[in-house]
């Protein structure tokens, strides 16, 4: 399989550092280990708010570490993106 090639291992290692870390932070730091409310809509709302908080934290970190013009350019990359799932409704994805 692809993950057994050298290139696949390199990509997966990078994914572990970025994507999986984001999910781990959601679970450990932002309370997504368990849903706090019942129902699909309320659970989705919790996920959306968590994703928004994670994006705000990234923006705050960028703003604190760079000069203003560079920071604004970088923040534009972190605007929320919307993807339409198979069902109805929209899901906010973490960048």
PDB file of N, CA and C in Angstrom:
ATOM      1  N   UNK A   1       0.834  -1.194   0.000  1.00  0.00           N
ATOM      2  CA  UNK A   1       0.000   0.000   0.000  1.00  0.00           C
ATOM      3  C   UNK A   1       0.874   1.251   0.000  1.00  0.00           C
ATOM      4  N   UNK A   2       0.233   2.365  -0.231  1.00  0.00           N
ATOM      5  CA  UNK A   2       0.934   3.642  -0.358  1.00  0.00           C
ATOM      6  C   UNK A   2       1.709   4.000   0.904  1.00  0.00           C
ATOM      7  N   UNK A   3       1.136   3.708   2.076  1.00  0.00           N
ATOM      8  CA  UNK A   3       1.787   4.106   3.323  1.00  0.00           C
ATOM      9  C   UNK A   3       3.046   3.306   3.615  1.00  0.00           C
ATOM     10  N   UNK A   4       3.291   2.243   2.870  1.00  0.00           N
ATOM     11  CA  UNK A   4       4.499   1.444   3.078  1.00  0.00           C
ATOM     12  C   UNK A   4       5.664   1.919   2.218  1.00  0.00           C
ATOM     13  N   UNK A   5       5.427   2.838   1.296  1.00  0.00           N
ATOM     14  CA  UNK A   5       6.508   3.394   0.486  1.00  0.00           C
ATOM     15  C   UNK A   5       7.217   4.487   1.289  1.00  0.00           C
ATOM     16  N   UNK A   6       8.406   4.839   0.883  1.00  0.00           N
ATOM     17  CA  UNK A   6       9.157   5.896   1.574  1.00  0.00           C
ATOM     18  C   UNK A   6       8.407   7.228   1.520  1.00  0.00           C
ATOM     19  N   UNK A   7       7.871   7.536   0.349  1.00  0.00           N
ATOM     20  CA  UNK A   7       7.116   8.778   0.191  1.00  0.00           C
ATOM     21  C   UNK A   7       5.865   8.761   1.071  1.00  0.00           C
ATOM     22  N   UNK A   8       5.172   7.627   1.102  1.00  0.00           N
ATOM     23  CA  UNK A   8       3.976   7.502   1.926  1.00  0.00           C
ATOM     24  C   UNK A   8       4.284   7.659   3.406  1.00  0.00           C
ATOM     25  N   UNK A   9       5.396   7.093   3.844  1.00  0.00           N
ATOM     26  CA  UNK A   9       5.793   7.216   5.249  1.00  0.00           C
ATOM     27  C   UNK A   9       6.095   8.667   5.599  1.00  0.00           C
ATOM     28  N   UNK A  10       6.727   9.363   4.663  1.00  0.00           N
ATOM     29  CA  UNK A  10       7.070  10.761   4.898  1.00  0.00           C
ATOM     30  C   UNK A  10       5.804  11.613   4.998  1.00  0.00           C
ATOM     31  N   UNK A  11       4.864  11.376   4.103  1.00  0.00           N
ATOM     32  CA  UNK A  11       3.608  12.134   4.125  1.00  0.00           C
ATOM     33  C   UNK A  11       2.813  11.824   5.392  1.00  0.00           C
ATOM     34  N   UNK A  12       2.754  10.547   5.775  1.00  0.00           N
ATOM     35  CA  UNK A  12       1.997  10.175   6.968  1.00  0.00           C
ATOM     36  C   UNK A  12       2.627  10.786   8.219  1.00  0.00           C
ATOM     37  N   UNK A  13       3.959  10.833   8.267  1.00  0.00           N
ATOM     38  CA  UNK A  13       4.627  11.449   9.414  1.00  0.00           C
ATOM     39  C   UNK A  13       4.244  12.920   9.518  1.00  0.00           C
ATOM     40  N   UNK A  14       4.181  13.604   8.386  1.00  0.00           N
ATOM     41  CA  UNK A  14       3.785  15.012   8.379  1.00  0.00           C
ATOM     42  C   UNK A  14       2.321  15.164   8.794  1.00  0.00           C
ATOM     43  N   UNK A  15       1.483  14.237   8.339  1.00  0.00           N
ATOM     44  CA  UNK A  15       0.065  14.278   8.695  1.00  0.00           C
ATOM     45  C   UNK A  15      -0.108  14.102  10.200  1.00  0.00           C
ATOM     46  N   UNK A  16       0.664  13.202  10.790  1.00  0.00           N
ATOM     47  CA  UNK A  16       0.576  12.986  12.231  1.00  0.00           C
ATOM     48  C   UNK A  16       0.883  14.264  12.996  1.00  0.00           C
ATOM     49  N   UNK A  17       1.822  15.042  12.481  1.00  0.00           N
ATOM     50  CA  UNK A  17       2.217  16.273  13.165  1.00  0.00           C
ATOM     51  C   UNK A  17       1.170  17.369  13.042  1.00  0.00           C
ATOM     52  N   UNK A  18       0.412  17.377  11.971  1.00  0.00           N
ATOM     53  CA  UNK A  18      -0.509  18.491  11.730  1.00  0.00           C
ATOM     54  C   UNK A  18      -1.964  18.098  11.946  1.00  0.00           C
ATOM     55  N   UNK A  19      -2.472  17.207  11.142  1.00  0.00           N
ATOM     56  CA  UNK A  19      -3.895  16.869  11.185  1.00  0.00           C
ATOM     57  C   UNK A  19      -4.261  16.157  12.478  1.00  0.00           C
ATOM     58  N   UNK A  20      -3.544  15.107  12.797  1.00  0.00           N
ATOM     59  CA  UNK A  20      -3.877  14.330  13.991  1.00  0.00           C
ATOM     60  C   UNK A  20      -3.704  15.172  15.253  1.00  0.00           C
ATOM     61  N   UNK A  21      -2.748  16.088  15.255  1.00  0.00           N
ATOM     62  CA  UNK A  21      -2.541  16.969  16.400  1.00  0.00           C
ATOM     63  C   UNK A  21      -3.768  17.853  16.613  1.00  0.00           C
ATOM     64  N   UNK A  22      -4.357  18.300  15.526  1.00  0.00           N
ATOM     65  CA  UNK A  22      -5.546  19.137  15.620  1.00  0.00           C
ATOM     66  C   UNK A  22      -6.702  18.386  16.282  1.00  0.00           C
ATOM     67  N   UNK A  23      -6.895  17.127  15.882  1.00  0.00           N
ATOM     68  CA  UNK A  23      -7.954  16.324  16.497  1.00  0.00           C
ATOM     69  C   UNK A  23      -7.640  16.030  17.960  1.00  0.00           C
ATOM     70  N   UNK A  24      -6.377  15.779  18.257  1.00  0.00           N
ATOM     71  CA  UNK A  24      -5.992  15.513  19.643  1.00  0.00           C
ATOM     72  C   UNK A  24      -6.234  16.743  20.514  1.00  0.00           C
ATOM     73  N   UNK A  25      -5.898  17.921  20.004  1.00  0.00           N
ATOM     74  CA  UNK A  25      -6.155  19.150  20.752  1.00  0.00           C
ATOM     75  C   UNK A  25      -7.652  19.354  20.972  1.00  0.00           C
ATOM     76  N   UNK A  26      -8.453  19.048  19.961  1.00  0.00           N
ATOM     77  CA  UNK A  26      -9.908  19.166  20.112  1.00  0.00           C
ATOM     78  C   UNK A  26     -10.399  18.285  21.247  1.00  0.00           C
ATOM     79  N   UNK A  27      -9.868  17.101  21.290  1.00  0.00           N
ATOM     80  CA  UNK A  27     -10.308  16.135  22.289  1.00  0.00           C
ATOM     81  C   UNK A  27      -9.790  16.486  23.680  1.00  0.00           C
ATOM     82  N   UNK A  28      -8.503  16.775  23.782  1.00  0.00           N
ATOM     83  CA  UNK A  28      -7.884  16.958  25.090  1.00  0.00           C
ATOM     84  C   UNK A  28      -8.065  18.363  25.668  1.00  0.00           C
ATOM     85  N   UNK A  29      -7.991  19.378  24.825  1.00  0.00           N
ATOM     86  CA  UNK A  29      -8.003  20.754  25.323  1.00  0.00           C
ATOM     87  C   UNK A  29      -9.349  21.450  25.200  1.00  0.00           C
ATOM     88  N   UNK A  30     -10.218  20.950  24.317  1.00  0.00           N
ATOM     89  CA  UNK A  30     -11.466  21.668  24.040  1.00  0.00           C
ATOM     90  C   UNK A  30     -12.715  20.833  24.295  1.00  0.00           C
ATOM     91  N   UNK A  31     -12.588  19.735  24.992  1.00  0.00           N
ATOM     92  CA  UNK A  31     -13.760  18.994  25.439  1.00  0.00           C
ATOM     93  C   UNK A  31     -14.504  18.185  24.404  1.00  0.00           C
ATOM     94  N   UNK A  32     -13.847  17.780  23.324  1.00  0.00           N
ATOM     95  CA  UNK A  32     -14.553  16.980  22.320  1.00  0.00           C
ATOM     96  C   UNK A  32     -14.415  15.475  22.544  1.00  0.00           C
ATOM     97  N   UNK A  33     -13.927  15.095  23.705  1.00  0.00           N
ATOM     98  CA  UNK A  33     -13.866  13.663  23.992  1.00  0.00           C
ATOM     99  C   UNK A  33     -15.290  13.092  24.040  1.00  0.00           C
ATOM    100  N   UNK A  34     -16.200  13.860  24.634  1.00  0.00           N
ATOM    101  CA  UNK A  34     -17.604  13.456  24.708  1.00  0.00           C
ATOM    102  C   UNK A  34     -18.472  14.633  24.283  1.00  0.00           C
ATOM    103  N   UNK A  35     -19.596  14.341  23.660  1.00  0.00           N
ATOM    104  CA  UNK A  35     -20.558  15.399  23.335  1.00  0.00           C
ATOM    105  C   UNK A  35     -21.250  15.826  24.618  1.00  0.00           C
ATOM    106  N   UNK A  36     -21.422  17.094  24.782  1.00  0.00           N
ATOM    107  CA  UNK A  36     -22.039  17.605  26.001  1.00  0.00           C
ATOM    108  C   UNK A  36     -23.554  17.721  25.878  1.00  0.00           C
ATOM    109  N   UNK A  37     -24.051  17.668  24.644  1.00  0.00           N
ATOM    110  CA  UNK A  37     -25.486  17.806  24.414  1.00  0.00           C
ATOM    111  C   UNK A  37     -25.986  16.642  23.578  1.00  0.00           C
ATOM    112  N   UNK A  38     -27.281  16.477  23.570  1.00  0.00           N
ATOM    113  CA  UNK A  38     -27.882  15.405  22.775  1.00  0.00           C
ATOM    114  C   UNK A  38     -28.382  15.939  21.449  1.00  0.00           C
ATOM    115  N   UNK A  39     -28.348  15.067  20.464  1.00  0.00           N
ATOM    116  CA  UNK A  39     -28.865  15.423  19.149  1.00  0.00           C
ATOM    117  C   UNK A  39     -27.749  15.781  18.185  1.00  0.00           C
ATOM    118  N   UNK A  40     -27.990  15.438  16.936  1.00  0.00           N
ATOM    119  CA  UNK A  40     -26.993  15.672  15.901  1.00  0.00           C
ATOM    120  C   UNK A  40     -26.703  17.158  15.702  1.00  0.00           C
ATOM    121  N   UNK A  41     -27.742  17.979  15.711  1.00  0.00           N
ATOM    122  CA  UNK A  41     -27.559  19.419  15.487  1.00  0.00           C
ATOM    123  C   UNK A  41     -26.733  20.051  16.606  1.00  0.00           C
ATOM    124  N   UNK A  42     -27.006  19.672  17.840  1.00  0.00           N
ATOM    125  CA  UNK A  42     -26.270  20.248  18.965  1.00  0.00           C
ATOM    126  C   UNK A  42     -24.836  19.728  19.015  1.00  0.00           C
ATOM    127  N   UNK A  43     -24.641  18.467  18.649  1.00  0.00           N
ATOM    128  CA  UNK A  43     -23.281  17.919  18.589  1.00  0.00           C
ATOM    129  C   UNK A  43     -22.484  18.617  17.492  1.00  0.00           C
ATOM    130  N   UNK A  44     -23.127  18.866  16.351  1.00  0.00           N
ATOM    131  CA  UNK A  44     -22.464  19.585  15.257  1.00  0.00           C
ATOM    132  C   UNK A  44     -22.116  21.005  15.690  1.00  0.00           C
ATOM    133  N   UNK A  45     -23.006  21.630  16.445  1.00  0.00           N
ATOM    134  CA  UNK A  45     -22.749  22.977  16.955  1.00  0.00           C
ATOM    135  C   UNK A  45     -21.516  22.986  17.855  1.00  0.00           C
ATOM    136  N   UNK A  46     -21.390  21.983  18.711  1.00  0.00           N
ATOM    137  CA  UNK A  46     -20.225  21.885  19.581  1.00  0.00           C
ATOM    138  C   UNK A  46     -18.944  21.739  18.753  1.00  0.00           C
ATOM    139  N   UNK A  47     -18.994  20.923  17.713  1.00  0.00           N
ATOM    140  CA  UNK A  47     -17.825  20.735  16.846  1.00  0.00           C
ATOM    141  C   UNK A  47     -17.473  22.026  16.115  1.00  0.00           C
ATOM    142  N   UNK A  48     -18.486  22.743  15.642  1.00  0.00           N
ATOM    143  CA  UNK A  48     -18.249  24.013  14.945  1.00  0.00           C
ATOM    144  C   UNK A  48     -17.605  25.046  15.865  1.00  0.00           C
ATOM    145  N   UNK A  49     -18.108  25.144  17.077  1.00  0.00           N
ATOM    146  CA  UNK A  49     -17.543  26.107  18.016  1.00  0.00           C
ATOM    147  C   UNK A  49     -16.110  25.742  18.379  1.00  0.00           C
ATOM    148  N   UNK A  50     -15.847  24.451  18.530  1.00  0.00           N
ATOM    149  CA  UNK A  50     -14.484  24.009  18.827  1.00  0.00           C
ATOM    150  C   UNK A  50     -13.547  24.348  17.680  1.00  0.00           C
ATOM    151  N   UNK A  51     -13.986  24.106  16.448  1.00  0.00           N
ATOM    152  CA  UNK A  51     -13.162  24.432  15.280  1.00  0.00           C
ATOM    153  C   UNK A  51     -12.912  25.938  15.203  1.00  0.00           C
ATOM    154  N   UNK A  52     -13.932  26.732  15.511  1.00  0.00           N
ATOM    155  CA  UNK A  52     -13.774  28.188  15.485  1.00  0.00           C
ATOM    156  C   UNK A  52     -12.752  28.641  16.527  1.00  0.00           C
ATOM    157  N   UNK A  53     -12.818  28.056  17.713  1.00  0.00           N
ATOM    158  CA  UNK A  53     -11.864  28.401  18.774  1.00  0.00           C
ATOM    159  C   UNK A  53     -10.446  28.029  18.362  1.00  0.00           C
ATOM    160  N   UNK A  54     -10.283  26.863  17.764  1.00  0.00           N
ATOM    161  CA  UNK A  54      -8.951  26.454  17.321  1.00  0.00           C
ATOM    162  C   UNK A  54      -8.408  27.420  16.269  1.00  0.00           C
ATOM    163  N   UNK A  55      -9.256  27.843  15.351  1.00  0.00           N
ATOM    164  CA  UNK A  55      -8.821  28.799  14.330  1.00  0.00           C
ATOM    165  C   UNK A  55      -8.466  30.148  14.951  1.00  0.00           C
ATOM    166  N   UNK A  56      -9.245  30.590  15.939  1.00  0.00           N
ATOM    167  CA  UNK A  56      -8.941  31.856  16.611  1.00  0.00           C
ATOM    168  C   UNK A  56      -7.611  31.781  17.350  1.00  0.00           C
ATOM    169  N   UNK A  57      -7.334  30.636  17.960  1.00  0.00           N
ATOM    170  CA  UNK A  57      -6.057  30.470  18.652  1.00  0.00           C
ATOM    171  C   UNK A  57      -4.891  30.529  17.669  1.00  0.00           C
ATOM    172  N   UNK A  58      -5.062  29.915  16.501  1.00  0.00           N
ATOM    173  CA  UNK A  58      -4.005  29.967  15.487  1.00  0.00           C
ATOM    174  C   UNK A  58      -3.768  31.403  15.035  1.00  0.00           C
ATOM    175  N   UNK A  59      -4.847  32.134  14.814  1.00  0.00           N
ATOM    176  CA  UNK A  59      -4.727  33.526  14.380  1.00  0.00           C
ATOM    177  C   UNK A  59      -4.038  34.360  15.458  1.00  0.00           C
ATOM    178  N   UNK A  60      -4.406  34.155  16.716  1.00  0.00           N
ATOM    179  CA  UNK A  60      -3.778  34.900  17.813  1.00  0.00           C
ATOM    180  C   UNK A  60      -2.287  34.593  17.897  1.00  0.00           C
ATOM    181  N   UNK A  61      -1.911  33.345  17.713  1.00  0.00           N
ATOM    182  CA  UNK A  61      -0.491  32.986  17.739  1.00  0.00           C
ATOM    183  C   UNK A  61       0.268  33.642  16.600  1.00  0.00           C
ATOM    184  N   UNK A  62      -0.333  33.672  15.429  1.00  0.00           N
ATOM    185  CA  UNK A  62       0.323  34.304  14.283  1.00  0.00           C
ATOM    186  C   UNK A  62       0.491  35.798  14.531  1.00  0.00           C
ATOM    187  N   UNK A  63      -0.554  36.441  15.047  1.00  0.00           N
ATOM    188  CA  UNK A  63      -0.487  37.880  15.289  1.00  0.00           C
ATOM    189  C   UNK A  63       0.548  38.231  16.351  1.00  0.00           C
ATOM    190  N   UNK A  64       0.753  37.357  17.313  1.00  0.00           N
ATOM    191  CA  UNK A  64       1.698  37.663  18.382  1.00  0.00           C
ATOM    192  C   UNK A  64       3.145  37.446  17.957  1.00  0.00           C
ATOM    193  N   UNK A  65       3.369  36.702  16.895  1.00  0.00           N
ATOM    194  CA  UNK A  65       4.733  36.356  16.508  1.00  0.00           C
ATOM    195  C   UNK A  65       5.260  37.097  15.290  1.00  0.00           C
ATOM    196  N   UNK A  66       4.460  37.878  14.629  1.00  0.00           N
ATOM    197  CA  UNK A  66       4.895  38.496  13.370  1.00  0.00           C
ATOM    198  C   UNK A  66       4.550  39.984  13.351  1.00  0.00           C
ATOM    199  N   UNK A  67       5.123  40.685  12.396  1.00  0.00           N
ATOM    200  CA  UNK A  67       4.735  42.075  12.224  1.00  0.00           C
ATOM    201  C   UNK A  67       3.321  42.129  11.642  1.00  0.00           C
ATOM    202  N   UNK A  68       2.673  43.255  11.727  1.00  0.00           N
ATOM    203  CA  UNK A  68       1.247  43.370  11.425  1.00  0.00           C
ATOM    204  C   UNK A  68       0.906  42.997   9.984  1.00  0.00           C
ATOM    205  N   UNK A  69       1.591  43.533   9.001  1.00  0.00           N
ATOM    206  CA  UNK A  69       1.255  43.248   7.606  1.00  0.00           C
ATOM    207  C   UNK A  69       1.401  41.763   7.293  1.00  0.00           C
ATOM    208  N   UNK A  70       2.503  41.192   7.731  1.00  0.00           N
ATOM    209  CA  UNK A  70       2.721  39.757   7.512  1.00  0.00           C
ATOM    210  C   UNK A  70       1.632  38.951   8.224  1.00  0.00           C
ATOM    211  N   UNK A  71       1.244  39.381   9.425  1.00  0.00           N
ATOM    212  CA  UNK A  71       0.225  38.670  10.191  1.00  0.00           C
ATOM    213  C   UNK A  71      -1.120  38.675   9.484  1.00  0.00           C
ATOM    214  N   UNK A  72      -1.499  39.819   8.939  1.00  0.00           N
ATOM    215  CA  UNK A  72      -2.785  39.907   8.244  1.00  0.00           C
ATOM    216  C   UNK A  72      -2.794  38.980   7.041  1.00  0.00           C
ATOM    217  N   UNK A  73      -1.701  38.954   6.295  1.00  0.00           N
ATOM    218  CA  UNK A  73      -1.619  38.051   5.143  1.00  0.00           C
ATOM    219  C   UNK A  73      -1.765  36.599   5.579  1.00  0.00           C
ATOM    220  N   UNK A  74      -1.098  36.231   6.655  1.00  0.00           N
ATOM    221  CA  UNK A  74      -1.172  34.849   7.132  1.00  0.00           C
ATOM    222  C   UNK A  74      -2.571  34.516   7.653  1.00  0.00           C
ATOM    223  N   UNK A  75      -3.222  35.477   8.310  1.00  0.00           N
ATOM    224  CA  UNK A  75      -4.559  35.229   8.863  1.00  0.00           C
ATOM    225  C   UNK A  75      -5.582  34.973   7.776  1.00  0.00           C
ATOM    226  N   UNK A  76      -5.401  35.592   6.626  1.00  0.00           N
ATOM    227  CA  UNK A  76      -6.338  35.360   5.532  1.00  0.00           C
ATOM    228  C   UNK A  76      -6.327  33.901   5.096  1.00  0.00           C
ATOM    229  N   UNK A  77      -5.234  33.209   5.334  1.00  0.00           N
ATOM    230  CA  UNK A  77      -5.164  31.786   4.999  1.00  0.00           C
ATOM    231  C   UNK A  77      -6.008  30.944   5.945  1.00  0.00           C
ATOM    232  N   UNK A  78      -6.304  31.478   7.136  1.00  0.00           N
ATOM    233  CA  UNK A  78      -7.006  30.706   8.146  1.00  0.00           C
ATOM    234  C   UNK A  78      -8.492  31.030   8.246  1.00  0.00           C
ATOM    235  N   UNK A  79      -9.040  31.664   7.225  1.00  0.00           N
ATOM    236  CA  UNK A  79     -10.483  31.908   7.236  1.00  0.00           C
ATOM    237  C   UNK A  79     -11.205  30.568   7.192  1.00  0.00           C
ATOM    238  N   UNK A  80     -12.327  30.452   7.874  1.00  0.00           N
ATOM    239  CA  UNK A  80     -13.039  29.168   7.870  1.00  0.00           C
ATOM    240  C   UNK A  80     -13.427  28.751   6.461  1.00  0.00           C
ATOM    241  N   UNK A  81     -13.302  27.483   6.203  1.00  0.00           N
ATOM    242  CA  UNK A  81     -13.720  26.940   4.918  1.00  0.00           C
ATOM    243  C   UNK A  81     -14.912  26.035   5.158  1.00  0.00           C
ATOM    244  N   UNK A  82     -15.822  26.024   4.229  1.00  0.00           N
ATOM    245  CA  UNK A  82     -17.022  25.225   4.374  1.00  0.00           C
ATOM    246  C   UNK A  82     -17.014  24.104   3.351  1.00  0.00           C
ATOM    247  N   UNK A  83     -17.385  22.934   3.806  1.00  0.00           N
ATOM    248  CA  UNK A  83     -17.529  21.797   2.900  1.00  0.00           C
ATOM    249  C   UNK A  83     -18.940  21.266   3.053  1.00  0.00           C
ATOM    250  N   UNK A  84     -19.525  20.836   1.977  1.00  0.00           N
ATOM    251  CA  UNK A  84     -20.894  20.329   2.032  1.00  0.00           C
ATOM    252  C   UNK A  84     -20.839  18.805   2.117  1.00  0.00           C
ATOM    253  N   UNK A  85     -21.288  18.231   3.235  1.00  0.00           N
ATOM    254  CA  UNK A  85     -21.277  16.777   3.364  1.00  0.00           C
ATOM    255  C   UNK A  85     -22.405  16.144   2.550  1.00  0.00           C
ATOM    256  N   UNK A  86     -22.445  14.822   2.550  1.00  0.00           N
ATOM    257  CA  UNK A  86     -23.462  14.103   1.789  1.00  0.00           C
ATOM    258  C   UNK A  86     -24.868  14.454   2.272  1.00  0.00           C
ATOM    259  N   UNK A  87     -25.028  14.609   3.588  1.00  0.00           N
ATOM    260  CA  UNK A  87     -26.335  14.963   4.140  1.00  0.00           C
ATOM    261  C   UNK A  87     -26.582  16.451   4.000  1.00  0.00           C
ATOM    262  N   UNK A  88     -27.593  16.945   4.698  1.00  0.00           N
ATOM    263  CA  UNK A  88     -27.857  18.379   4.621  1.00  0.00           C
ATOM    264  C   UNK A  88     -27.061  19.115   5.698  1.00  0.00           C
ATOM    265  N   UNK A  89     -26.910  20.390   5.519  1.00  0.00           N
ATOM    266  CA  UNK A  89     -26.150  21.197   6.461  1.00  0.00           C
ATOM    267  C   UNK A  89     -24.727  21.411   5.992  1.00  0.00           C
ATOM    268  N   UNK A  90     -23.996  22.211   6.731  1.00  0.00           N
ATOM    269  CA  UNK A  90     -22.604  22.491   6.379  1.00  0.00           C
ATOM    270  C   UNK A  90     -21.707  22.182   7.569  1.00  0.00           C
ATOM    271  N   UNK A  91     -20.489  21.844   7.267  1.00  0.00           N
ATOM    272  CA  UNK A  91     -19.527  21.501   8.304  1.00  0.00           C
ATOM    273  C   UNK A  91     -18.344  22.451   8.187  1.00  0.00           C
ATOM    274  N   UNK A  92     -17.938  23.023   9.298  1.00  0.00           N
ATOM    275  CA  UNK A  92     -16.768  23.888   9.322  1.00  0.00           C
ATOM    276  C   UNK A  92     -15.544  23.016   9.500  1.00  0.00           C
ATOM    277  N   UNK A  93     -14.571  23.194   8.649  1.00  0.00           N
ATOM    278  CA  UNK A  93     -13.364  22.384   8.780  1.00  0.00           C
ATOM    279  C   UNK A  93     -12.255  23.226   9.382  1.00  0.00           C
ATOM    280  N   UNK A  94     -11.436  22.596  10.191  1.00  0.00           N
ATOM    281  CA  UNK A  94     -10.298  23.265  10.799  1.00  0.00           C
ATOM    282  C   UNK A  94      -9.173  23.282   9.797  1.00  0.00           C
ATOM    283  N   UNK A  95      -8.544  24.421   9.658  1.00  0.00           N
ATOM    284  CA  UNK A  95      -7.452  24.548   8.695  1.00  0.00           C
ATOM    285  C   UNK A  95      -6.165  24.118   9.339  1.00  0.00           C
TER     286      UNK A  95
END
